[in-house]
Amino acid sequence: MLEEKNDNLLEADGSAATNLPEIIQAETEVLEKLDVVETSNETIAEQVEEVAATVTDGESSSNNTIIDAIVDTNAEESEDETLKERHDIPMLDYEAMSLESLVDELKKLVTNEKVMSVKDHIEEIKKSFLAKYYHLLEEKKEEFLVENTDTNEEFQYHSPLKTQFDQYYTLYRDNKNTHFKSLQTNLKTNLENRLAIVEELKELINPQENIKDTLKHFNDLRERWKTAGPIPKDKYNHVWNNYHFHVENFYDYLHLDREARDLDFKHNLEQKQKIVARVEELINEADVNKAFRELQDLHKIWKEDIGPVSREHRDEIWNKFSDLTKQMHDKREVLFENMRGTELENLEKKKEIIAKIEVLATEKVNAHSQWLQQIEKVEALRTAFFSAGKVPSEVNEETWAAFKTAVRNFNSFKNSFYKDIKKDQNNNLNRKTALVAKAKELQESTDFAATTPIMKQIQEEWKQIGHVPRKYSDKIWAEFKEACNHYFDKLKEQKNEENSEEIEAFDKKKAYLETLREFQLTGEHKTDLDAIKAHIETWKSFGKVPFPRRHIEGKFNKVLDALFEKLSLSKKDGEMMRFANRIDSLSENNDSRKLENEKIFLMRKIDEIKNEIFQLENNIQFFTNTRNAKKENSIVLEVRKNIEKHREEMEILKDKLKQIRNLGQA
């Protein structure tokens, strides 16, 4: 009963004009049973006229459709007052939202709002979510079929978002059922109370009762009626009509003071004039939807809270109210037309997006990287489609179907490419499987010098091999990684053992360096030179030190440099001894990179000096070939000294280079 549409709502002001004769006849029969209806034709005619006035209140039939729509909404909201709140909750563009956003919005509405106030919102969310989810499901299934063409495995897809959506929607549905059960009970009770009030109204017509007591009882009944609560909407019109009829009947057949009734009519007229004045203000309200919503409330007040006016004002006041209602309706229709214009613009945007996707579904590309770019384009177009806004409702399904078809065609076109490269992925799987086997074979090797380059080469080969089928990717990578890690962990352990020896060498060199600082030359050239050479040999005997602590070699070289400075060695001899010590240190630490860099540096330096000597010799020729040059001047002499200095430096560099080359041959 709660979900049925009410087909018998009043047209306006408590009326049901379309069935007026039948209503009058039925109510007249009720009065006859109470034995209070006068039998004269004139009195019956007056009753017919009075009931007609009560039912129609001067309603004009020209606006029936508009009034019916308003009364229909008011009847529904009278049954469940929480429906009023739905107008205060904005209806968002759910079609433009992502699945994540839709779930978040559903959660917010279900947990924070009354269940019936968000009924329309949640149904729109459900419609948008399921449409997008099932579209996503189709795409995932197509991808699965591409990846699993050779197996009988059934397609399965689990989405946490779908689970969350089902959870919140189930909560909403349970809340709605609970609400309906409670509402059903209340509506039934309220209906019984209102019918009982009507029955008591009938019993008021008793000439034997004191008029003051009767009036007090009458006012009590009106107060009880106001607080009786909502009733089923399919009983709404009949009950309200019945109540109004017997209220009017009470006035008429007890022959109350006409002056009191006229005052009541006057009060009602003033109230209805205030409503008319308010509607005139609403005509100029900027927020048309808000104004129309208030208009609906004013219609309800007009019908439920305000009684009739005198016959002479009924048509005039009602027609004015009805005409203003039509003006508001027309203004709202203009707004809807503007919205429709926007929707048509959105439709054109979506058609353009669909057309672009259709083009992408025909552009053939032959590389995975290019397909990634195509996929990004389609994803961007998908986002633009959902963000484009609403389209006219009559083409919504058609537009959505065209979009799904375009995306599906693109996915099919894309999947055909990946089907073609499935063979390559299987070949890659075979190659990686072979590398896994090789890595497992070598993972226990202790010949680190020979095995380490091979393991590194295996890792490089792995990087060069392309993708394998997705369902094997994680498994084969885990096996390969485990084998490689196993070997290199053993290599690290071995290096850690070697490092203990290097640390011991460092400690010895550090202690020896302190004693060397105290060393003093005797003044005997040969004795002192042999002593320095002995120190160098002792230092070498300690062995390599850990890489992070090689700075100690620099400290040792500085001590040697200071000792060489005190010896009466030639510049060349001192330079060569220092160089030899440094090269020996690099050689012992197997630092081939630094040795190679040193070699390149010496070769470049020798070339630079050769060029400088050549340039200086050209300059001398210029000065000595001039006509007036009887002898070499000071500039020429300075240049010759400079040339000689460069030649000495070049000889030292050549000896250093020869020493490095001899080290490589050894």
XYZ file of C-alpha atoms in Angstrom:
666
model
C 0.000 0.000 0.000
C 2.879 2.341 0.788
C 4.399 1.933 -2.661
C 1.173 2.343 -4.656
C 0.571 5.530 -6.570
C -2.492 7.394 -5.344
C -4.939 7.854 -8.218
C -7.605 9.611 -6.143
C -5.782 12.692 -4.845
C -7.641 15.938 -4.403
C -7.424 18.500 -7.135
C -7.116 21.416 -4.705
C -8.302 22.641 -1.339
C -9.740 19.298 -0.252
C -11.714 18.735 -3.458
C -12.354 15.807 -5.738
C -14.218 17.640 -8.475
C -14.127 14.882 -11.062
C -16.479 12.677 -8.949
C -18.459 15.473 -7.319
C -22.054 14.132 -7.721
C -21.119 10.731 -6.307
C -19.363 12.280 -3.303
C -22.323 14.542 -2.576
C -24.745 11.652 -2.825
C -22.640 9.473 -0.509
C -22.295 12.158 2.114
C -25.983 12.998 1.922
C -26.830 9.352 2.613
C -24.615 9.460 5.695
C -26.504 12.479 7.006
C -29.817 10.833 6.356
C -28.752 7.906 8.527
C -28.038 10.387 11.310
C -31.609 11.657 10.880
C -30.510 15.295 10.700
C -31.048 16.108 7.031
C -34.167 18.153 6.268
C -36.392 16.624 3.597
C -37.282 19.673 1.600
C -35.904 19.943 -1.945
C -34.693 23.440 -1.198
C -32.643 22.277 1.796
C -31.135 19.388 -0.156
C -30.239 21.807 -2.947
C -28.534 24.031 -0.401
C -26.638 20.995 0.910
C -25.467 20.089 -2.590
C -24.316 23.649 -3.169
C -22.570 23.795 0.204
C -20.738 20.485 -0.271
C -19.754 21.495 -3.793
C -18.323 24.717 -2.398
C -16.471 22.783 0.277
C -15.084 20.274 -2.174
C -14.097 22.579 -5.004
C -13.609 25.904 -3.233
C -13.945 27.631 -6.597
C -11.331 25.574 -8.380
C -10.741 26.333 -12.053
C -10.361 23.234 -14.238
C -7.734 24.877 -16.485
C -4.904 24.168 -14.051
C -5.948 20.670 -13.003
C -2.855 18.990 -14.322
C -0.489 21.304 -12.455
C -2.550 21.134 -9.254
C -2.789 17.362 -9.501
C 0.980 17.091 -9.622
C 1.355 19.263 -6.521
C -1.387 17.475 -4.600
C 0.081 14.109 -5.593
C 3.415 15.087 -4.047
C 1.758 16.482 -0.921
C -0.302 13.324 -0.437
C 2.835 11.193 -0.656
C 4.697 13.413 1.805
C 1.721 13.443 4.155
C 2.040 9.694 4.392
C 5.794 9.857 5.171
C 7.073 13.255 6.298
C 10.733 12.219 5.884
C 10.168 12.493 2.121
C 10.168 16.272 2.518
C 13.848 16.231 3.380
C 14.878 14.794 0.018
C 14.424 18.238 -1.532
C 17.100 19.625 0.804
C 19.669 16.988 -0.216
C 21.265 17.921 -3.566
C 20.927 15.416 -6.378
C 24.483 15.176 -7.715
C 25.587 14.183 -11.189
C 26.177 10.572 -10.213
C 26.832 9.525 -13.794
C 30.000 11.635 -13.787
C 31.366 10.007 -10.612
C 33.887 7.185 -10.423
C 33.053 3.866 -8.783
C 35.037 4.916 -5.699
C 33.166 8.219 -5.410
C 29.797 6.510 -5.827
C 30.560 4.099 -2.980
C 31.673 7.003 -0.762
C 28.496 8.956 -1.556
C 26.318 5.885 -0.882
C 28.026 5.366 2.466
C 27.513 9.013 3.435
C 23.801 8.992 2.565
C 23.043 5.638 4.211
C 24.848 6.446 7.464
C 23.907 10.132 7.843
C 20.434 10.652 6.327
C 16.926 9.341 6.930
C 16.194 6.380 4.728
C 13.261 7.756 2.706
C 14.769 11.205 2.255
C 17.535 9.677 0.093
C 15.466 7.076 -1.725
C 15.727 8.746 -5.155
C 19.410 9.575 -4.622
C 20.352 6.011 -3.763
C 18.467 4.559 -6.703
C 20.358 6.918 -9.036
C 23.643 5.920 -7.394
C 22.754 2.249 -7.827
C 21.909 2.747 -11.482
C 25.196 4.568 -12.222
C 27.347 2.183 -10.167
C 25.981 -1.011 -11.691
C 26.210 0.343 -15.236
C 29.883 1.209 -14.780
C 30.683 -1.929 -12.807
C 29.193 -4.329 -15.355
C 30.993 -2.441 -18.125
C 34.243 -2.913 -16.192
C 33.358 -6.578 -15.684
C 32.998 -7.071 -19.430
C 36.417 -5.552 -20.020
C 38.045 -7.742 -17.364
C 36.437 -10.813 -18.863
C 37.752 -9.955 -22.329
C 41.248 -9.482 -20.887
C 40.957 -12.830 -19.089
C 39.972 -14.612 -22.299
C 42.997 -13.127 -24.053
C 45.310 -14.363 -21.303
C 43.694 -17.795 -20.980
C 42.852 -18.968 -24.483
C 44.383 -22.405 -23.932
C 42.829 -23.299 -20.564
C 39.432 -24.301 -19.227
C 39.743 -21.999 -16.224
C 36.549 -20.086 -15.435
C 36.550 -16.315 -15.309
C 36.358 -14.843 -11.815
C 36.667 -11.236 -10.761
C 36.455 -9.830 -7.252
C 36.086 -6.127 -6.634
C 36.374 -4.723 -3.099
C 34.338 -1.748 -4.312
C 31.452 -4.015 -5.326
C 31.605 -5.683 -1.912
C 31.433 -2.294 -0.177
C 28.597 -1.165 -2.430
C 26.576 -4.321 -1.681
C 27.223 -3.867 2.037
C 25.921 -0.291 2.150
C 23.033 -0.942 -0.218
C 21.930 -3.924 1.881
C 22.050 -1.697 4.969
C 19.895 0.872 3.146
C 17.399 -1.809 2.066
C 17.161 -3.212 5.606
C 16.655 0.274 7.016
C 13.970 0.938 4.429
C 12.118 -2.290 5.272
C 12.278 -1.476 8.973
C 11.021 2.014 8.264
C 8.121 0.672 6.146
C 7.064 -1.797 8.830
C 7.053 0.909 11.489
C 5.312 3.353 9.174
C 2.693 0.764 8.201
C 1.747 0.248 11.833
C 1.602 3.987 12.534
C -0.424 4.743 9.414
C -2.984 2.125 10.317
C -3.292 3.441 13.869
C -3.514 7.057 12.691
C -6.182 6.153 10.140
C -8.264 4.490 12.819
C -7.891 7.560 15.045
C -8.956 9.948 12.281
C -11.953 7.809 11.336
C -12.913 7.720 15.010
C -12.718 11.531 15.104
C -15.026 11.717 12.088
C -17.477 9.398 13.842
C -17.394 11.620 16.908
C -18.087 14.624 14.690
C -21.199 12.899 13.450
C -22.351 12.308 17.041
C -21.968 16.000 17.874
C -25.190 16.805 16.102
C -27.382 16.282 19.161
C -29.981 18.971 20.003
C -30.290 17.676 23.586
C -26.670 18.483 24.491
C -25.567 21.780 25.999
C -24.161 24.032 23.246
C -21.120 25.056 25.313
C -20.192 21.435 25.965
C -20.714 20.645 22.313
C -18.423 23.461 21.201
C -15.769 22.403 23.674
C -15.993 18.844 22.398
C -15.818 20.135 18.810
C -12.634 22.133 19.505
C -11.082 19.136 21.236
C -11.785 17.022 18.157
C -10.131 19.616 15.892
C -7.025 19.627 18.102
C -6.904 15.831 18.090
C -7.245 15.911 14.295
C -4.243 18.217 13.933
C -2.010 15.839 15.890
C -3.422 12.548 14.622
C -0.406 11.934 12.354
C -0.041 10.706 8.754
C -2.358 8.177 7.117
C -2.031 5.992 3.984
C -1.975 8.149 0.892
C -4.650 6.069 -0.849
C -7.046 7.000 1.999
C -5.863 10.596 2.189
C -8.498 12.265 -0.023
C -11.494 10.350 1.266
C -10.659 10.929 4.924
C -9.939 14.631 4.469
C -13.109 15.148 2.410
C -15.162 13.307 4.997
C -13.698 15.375 7.813
C -14.283 18.696 6.020
C -17.814 17.692 5.161
C -18.792 16.891 8.736
C -17.101 20.024 10.078
C -19.236 22.063 7.660
C -22.248 19.991 8.567
C -21.671 20.743 12.233
C -21.722 24.478 11.483
C -24.865 24.291 9.372
C -27.178 21.942 11.229
C -26.601 23.218 14.731
C -27.690 26.656 13.479
C -24.665 28.348 15.051
C -24.397 32.097 15.177
C -23.911 33.289 11.598
C -21.761 36.104 12.877
C -19.306 33.598 14.374
C -19.194 31.741 11.085
C -18.639 34.930 9.145
C -15.720 35.704 11.439
C -14.326 32.258 10.725
C -14.767 32.838 6.972
C -13.041 36.202 7.305
C -10.131 34.682 9.204
C -9.751 31.963 6.573
C -9.872 34.539 3.797
C -7.116 36.565 5.451
C -4.959 33.461 5.763
C -5.477 32.557 2.109
C -4.766 36.138 1.030
C -1.446 35.907 2.898
C -0.668 32.727 0.966
C -1.516 34.461 -2.309
C 0.741 37.388 -1.372
C 3.568 35.004 -0.554
C 3.176 33.232 -3.895
C 3.373 36.605 -5.662
C 6.750 37.080 -3.945
C 7.857 33.602 -4.930
C 7.243 34.424 -8.596
C 10.338 36.673 -8.409
C 12.459 34.215 -6.406
C 15.784 33.499 -8.159
C 15.911 29.886 -6.989
C 12.968 28.510 -8.937
C 13.168 24.988 -7.521
C 13.242 26.284 -3.961
C 10.279 28.569 -4.702
C 8.267 25.732 -6.250
C 8.969 23.563 -3.239
C 7.560 26.275 -0.955
C 4.568 26.554 -3.271
C 3.861 22.862 -2.666
C 3.929 23.486 1.086
C 1.537 26.438 0.669
C -0.897 24.210 -1.222
C -0.801 21.754 1.649
C -1.479 24.511 4.187
C -4.331 25.792 1.974
C -5.899 22.349 1.945
C -5.181 20.953 5.399
C -4.898 23.907 7.771
C -7.264 26.590 6.460
C -11.002 26.197 6.247
C -13.316 27.531 3.536
C -14.172 31.155 2.867
C -17.538 32.712 2.113
C -19.126 31.769 -1.183
C -18.716 35.269 -2.631
C -14.884 35.090 -2.334
C -14.276 31.413 -3.067
C -13.894 31.557 -6.838
C -11.910 34.781 -6.790
C -9.341 33.736 -4.176
C -8.917 30.238 -5.565
C -8.571 31.400 -9.187
C -5.913 33.883 -8.168
C -4.005 31.223 -6.270
C -4.415 28.805 -9.183
C -3.245 31.359 -11.766
C -0.146 32.195 -9.701
C 0.550 28.483 -9.421
C 0.461 28.227 -13.212
C 2.849 31.193 -13.522
C 5.274 29.476 -11.162
C 4.875 26.269 -13.127
C 5.587 28.078 -16.405
C 8.687 29.681 -14.916
C 9.847 26.259 -13.794
C 9.236 24.891 -17.274
C 11.512 27.615 -18.699
C 14.195 26.472 -16.291
C 13.688 22.890 -17.439
C 13.949 24.006 -21.053
C 17.261 25.700 -20.305
C 18.426 22.557 -18.575
C 17.354 20.568 -21.604
C 19.437 22.883 -23.781
C 22.441 22.100 -21.601
C 21.641 18.418 -21.796
C 21.565 18.635 -25.601
C 24.988 20.289 -25.530
C 26.221 17.471 -23.289
C 24.782 14.981 -25.764
C 26.829 16.504 -28.578
C 29.971 16.347 -26.436
C 29.362 12.692 -25.691
C 28.736 11.919 -29.355
C 32.091 13.525 -30.221
C 33.812 11.463 -27.521
C 32.219 8.261 -28.835
C 33.343 9.152 -32.356
C 36.947 9.624 -31.169
C 36.915 6.235 -29.426
C 35.549 4.662 -32.618
C 38.487 6.131 -34.543
C 40.972 4.750 -31.996
C 39.337 1.347 -32.461
C 40.594 1.374 -36.069
C 44.109 2.842 -35.669
C 46.521 -0.071 -35.945
C 49.700 0.087 -33.845
C 52.356 -2.594 -33.568
C 54.148 -2.031 -30.283
C 53.209 -2.432 -26.636
C 54.394 1.106 -25.841
C 52.149 2.490 -28.583
C 49.192 0.517 -27.252
C 49.819 1.987 -23.825
C 49.470 5.435 -25.383
C 46.229 4.388 -27.099
C 44.885 3.023 -23.832
C 45.723 6.306 -22.075
C 43.803 8.196 -24.773
C 40.745 5.990 -24.307
C 40.924 6.355 -20.516
C 41.047 10.133 -20.914
C 38.023 9.979 -23.221
C 36.191 7.759 -20.734
C 36.806 10.331 -18.007
C 35.616 13.112 -20.296
C 32.472 11.112 -21.150
C 31.511 10.649 -17.505
C 32.299 14.300 -16.748
C 30.279 15.694 -19.652
C 27.061 15.883 -17.639
C 23.527 14.608 -18.132
C 21.861 14.096 -21.510
C 18.108 14.047 -22.258
C 16.568 11.066 -20.496
C 14.989 9.712 -23.690
C 18.422 9.178 -25.292
C 20.375 8.312 -22.152
C 20.234 4.542 -22.659
C 21.000 4.874 -26.354
C 24.038 7.099 -25.662
C 25.337 4.790 -22.951
C 24.939 1.774 -25.249
C 26.865 3.542 -28.044
C 29.653 4.410 -25.614
C 29.897 0.827 -24.335
C 29.979 -0.496 -27.900
C 32.769 1.903 -28.896
C 34.876 0.965 -25.865
C 34.166 -2.737 -26.390
C 35.273 -2.492 -30.033
C 38.476 -0.755 -28.977
C 39.184 -3.447 -26.391
C 38.555 -6.192 -28.939
C 40.918 -4.481 -31.369
C 43.535 -4.136 -28.637
C 43.097 -7.725 -27.500
C 43.657 -9.027 -31.015
C 47.127 -7.462 -30.890
C 47.936 -9.133 -27.583
C 46.694 -12.439 -28.878
C 49.265 -12.134 -31.652
C 52.099 -11.526 -29.173
C 51.024 -14.418 -26.969
C 53.532 -16.635 -28.811
C 56.320 -14.175 -28.040
C 55.358 -14.241 -24.375
C 55.506 -18.039 -24.364
C 58.977 -17.902 -25.974
C 60.030 -15.403 -23.315
C 58.711 -17.794 -20.695
C 60.863 -20.603 -22.094
C 63.970 -18.386 -22.110
C 63.399 -17.203 -18.546
C 62.737 -20.753 -17.414
C 66.152 -21.715 -18.813
C 67.780 -18.847 -16.930
C 66.085 -19.951 -13.716
C 67.480 -23.451 -14.199
C 70.953 -22.060 -14.842
C 70.790 -19.789 -11.775
C 69.698 -22.706 -9.588
C 72.574 -24.789 -10.951
C 75.126 -22.120 -9.993
C 73.614 -20.949 -6.702
C 75.760 -23.345 -4.600
C 79.034 -22.603 -6.436
C 82.019 -21.520 -4.320
C 84.186 -20.541 -7.280
C 83.206 -16.929 -6.846
C 85.749 -15.482 -9.242
C 84.392 -17.550 -12.133
C 80.703 -17.728 -11.148
C 80.010 -14.101 -10.229
C 80.446 -12.738 -13.794
C 78.175 -15.516 -15.086
C 75.468 -14.740 -12.532
C 75.644 -11.051 -13.397
C 75.367 -11.919 -17.070
C 72.293 -14.072 -16.343
C 70.678 -11.106 -14.587
C 71.401 -8.844 -17.553
C 69.885 -11.389 -19.948
C 66.787 -11.563 -17.755
C 66.337 -7.801 -18.040
C 66.543 -7.976 -21.828
C 63.822 -10.617 -22.150
C 60.286 -9.245 -22.575
C 57.047 -10.056 -20.784
C 55.795 -13.551 -20.028
C 52.120 -14.561 -19.590
C 50.785 -12.804 -16.517
C 49.777 -15.926 -14.632
C 53.380 -17.207 -14.701
C 55.100 -13.852 -14.140
C 55.119 -13.716 -10.329
C 56.023 -17.380 -9.884
C 58.997 -17.473 -12.270
C 60.331 -14.154 -10.968
C 60.196 -15.445 -7.390
C 62.191 -18.556 -8.365
C 64.819 -16.550 -10.234
C 65.147 -13.979 -7.464
C 65.510 -16.692 -4.824
C 68.349 -18.435 -6.730
C 70.232 -15.177 -7.361
C 69.813 -13.965 -3.794
C 71.040 -17.309 -2.481
C 74.273 -17.065 -4.479
C 74.990 -13.417 -3.754
C 74.285 -13.903 -0.046
C 77.032 -16.562 -0.038
C 79.303 -14.170 -1.943
C 78.642 -11.501 0.646
C 79.505 -13.900 3.457
C 82.790 -14.728 1.737
C 83.607 -11.042 1.333
C 82.811 -10.441 4.964
C 85.438 -13.064 5.860
C 87.964 -11.298 3.628
C 87.053 -7.983 5.175
C 88.180 -9.255 8.556
C 91.685 -9.605 7.135
C 91.468 -6.105 5.647
C 90.390 -4.666 8.982
C 93.380 -6.342 10.624
C 95.642 -4.803 7.941
C 94.137 -1.384 8.655
C 94.800 -1.688 12.365
C 98.406 -2.637 11.694
C 98.927 0.231 9.263
C 97.332 2.669 11.655
C 99.707 1.629 14.450
C 102.699 1.605 12.101
C 101.843 5.080 10.839
C 102.141 6.441 14.371
C 105.635 4.966 14.756
C 106.637 6.277 11.320
C 105.801 9.808 12.363
C 108.565 9.547 14.956
C 111.144 8.385 12.389
C 114.150 10.734 12.005
C 116.657 10.846 9.142
C 120.323 10.306 10.051
C 121.697 12.644 7.389
C 123.376 9.789 5.525
C 121.738 9.783 2.082
C 122.057 6.073 1.291
C 121.177 4.956 4.821
C 118.133 7.190 4.966
C 116.961 6.162 1.474
C 117.262 2.456 2.333
C 115.342 3.067 5.573
C 112.512 4.796 3.704
C 112.367 1.942 1.174
C 112.223 -0.544 4.058
C 109.294 1.358 5.557
C 107.518 1.193 2.203
C 108.035 -2.575 1.941
C 106.819 -3.087 5.510
C 103.730 -1.015 4.751
C 102.976 -3.115 1.651
C 103.339 -6.327 3.609
C 100.350 -5.481 5.768
C 98.041 -5.966 2.754
C 94.819 -4.258 1.635
C 92.565 -2.249 3.885
C 88.702 -1.955 3.644
C 87.600 0.358 0.869
C 85.996 2.964 3.165
C 89.296 3.238 5.107
C 91.707 3.733 2.213
C 92.287 7.280 3.344
C 95.090 5.875 5.479
C 97.125 5.360 2.283
C 96.981 9.100 1.665
C 98.259 9.791 5.158
C 101.177 7.405 4.595
C 102.023 9.117 1.302
C 102.080 12.505 3.019
C 104.591 11.201 5.561
C 106.726 9.836 2.708
C 106.521 13.130 0.840
C 107.850 14.936 3.916
C 110.740 12.469 4.215
C 111.594 12.741 0.517
C 111.683 16.504 0.812
C 114.364 16.221 3.486
C 116.492 13.899 1.315
C 118.873 15.396 -1.207
C 117.180 13.520 -4.070
C 116.728 15.001 -7.507
C 113.269 16.202 -8.351
C 112.792 13.315 -10.736
C 113.932 10.637 -8.282
C 111.680 11.932 -5.518
C 108.716 12.252 -7.831
C 109.193 8.734 -9.210
C 109.541 7.149 -5.775
C 106.335 8.771 -4.569
C 104.549 7.761 -7.759
C 105.782 4.177 -7.540
C 104.459 3.872 -4.003
C 101.036 5.182 -4.996
C 100.795 2.900 -8.037
C 101.803 -0.105 -5.969
C 99.019 0.742 -3.508
C 96.422 0.878 -6.296
C 97.699 -2.363 -7.738
C 97.491 -4.187 -4.403
C 93.860 -3.104 -4.012
C 93.022 -4.276 -7.536
C 91.763 -0.788 -8.327
C 92.008 -1.212 -12.093
C 89.672 1.691 -12.743
C 91.933 4.207 -11.002
C 95.014 2.743 -12.683
C 93.353 3.148 -16.077
C 92.328 6.705 -15.222
C 95.910 7.482 -14.190
C 97.180 6.077 -17.466
C 94.749 8.192 -19.507
C 95.656 11.283 -17.486
C 99.417 10.800 -18.168
C 98.843 10.302 -21.897
C 96.770 13.450 -22.164
C 99.258 15.447 -20.098
C 102.153 14.323 -22.338
C 100.210 15.434 -25.433
C 99.479 18.806 -23.856
C 103.184 19.410 -23.056
C 104.208 18.371 -26.564
C 101.820 20.954 -27.989
C 103.114 23.633 -25.643
C 106.774 22.874 -26.589
C 105.835 23.036 -30.274
C 104.172 26.398 -29.782
C 107.141 27.798 -27.831
C 109.607 26.667 -30.490
C 107.534 28.426 -33.163
C 107.645 31.594 -31.104
C 111.471 31.428 -30.889
C 111.744 31.096 -34.670
C 109.673 34.241 -35.066
C 112.006 36.254 -32.833
C 115.282 34.861 -34.255
C 114.254 35.406 -37.917
C 113.670 39.140 -37.609
C 116.169 41.391 -39.531
C 117.422 43.379 -36.579
C 117.880 40.385 -34.163
C 121.712 40.450 -33.591
C 121.468 38.361 -30.485
C 118.859 36.600 -28.392
C 117.050 38.982 -26.129
C 115.658 38.265 -22.643
C 112.269 37.079 -23.973
C 113.912 34.414 -26.143
C 116.046 33.211 -23.274
C 113.002 32.931 -21.030
C 111.197 30.910 -23.668
C 114.147 28.504 -24.021
C 114.158 27.946 -20.233
C 110.453 27.258 -20.370
C 110.940 24.703 -23.144
C 113.598 22.919 -21.147
C 111.369 22.820 -18.054
C 108.537 21.300 -20.121
C 110.874 18.639 -21.548
C 112.002 17.608 -18.071
C 108.381 17.355 -16.926
C 107.503 15.329 -20.026
C 110.326 12.855 -19.319
C 108.966 12.280 -15.810
C 105.479 11.725 -17.200
C 106.807 9.239 -19.777
C 108.615 7.289 -17.050
C 105.409 7.168 -15.009
C 103.449 5.957 -18.020
C 106.050 3.292 -18.719
C 105.852 2.128 -15.112
C 102.036 1.708 -15.353
C 102.328 -0.178 -18.650
C 104.976 -2.486 -17.230
C 102.646 -3.145 -14.285
C 99.943 -4.263 -16.704
C 102.336 -6.607 -18.562
C 103.469 -8.144 -15.319
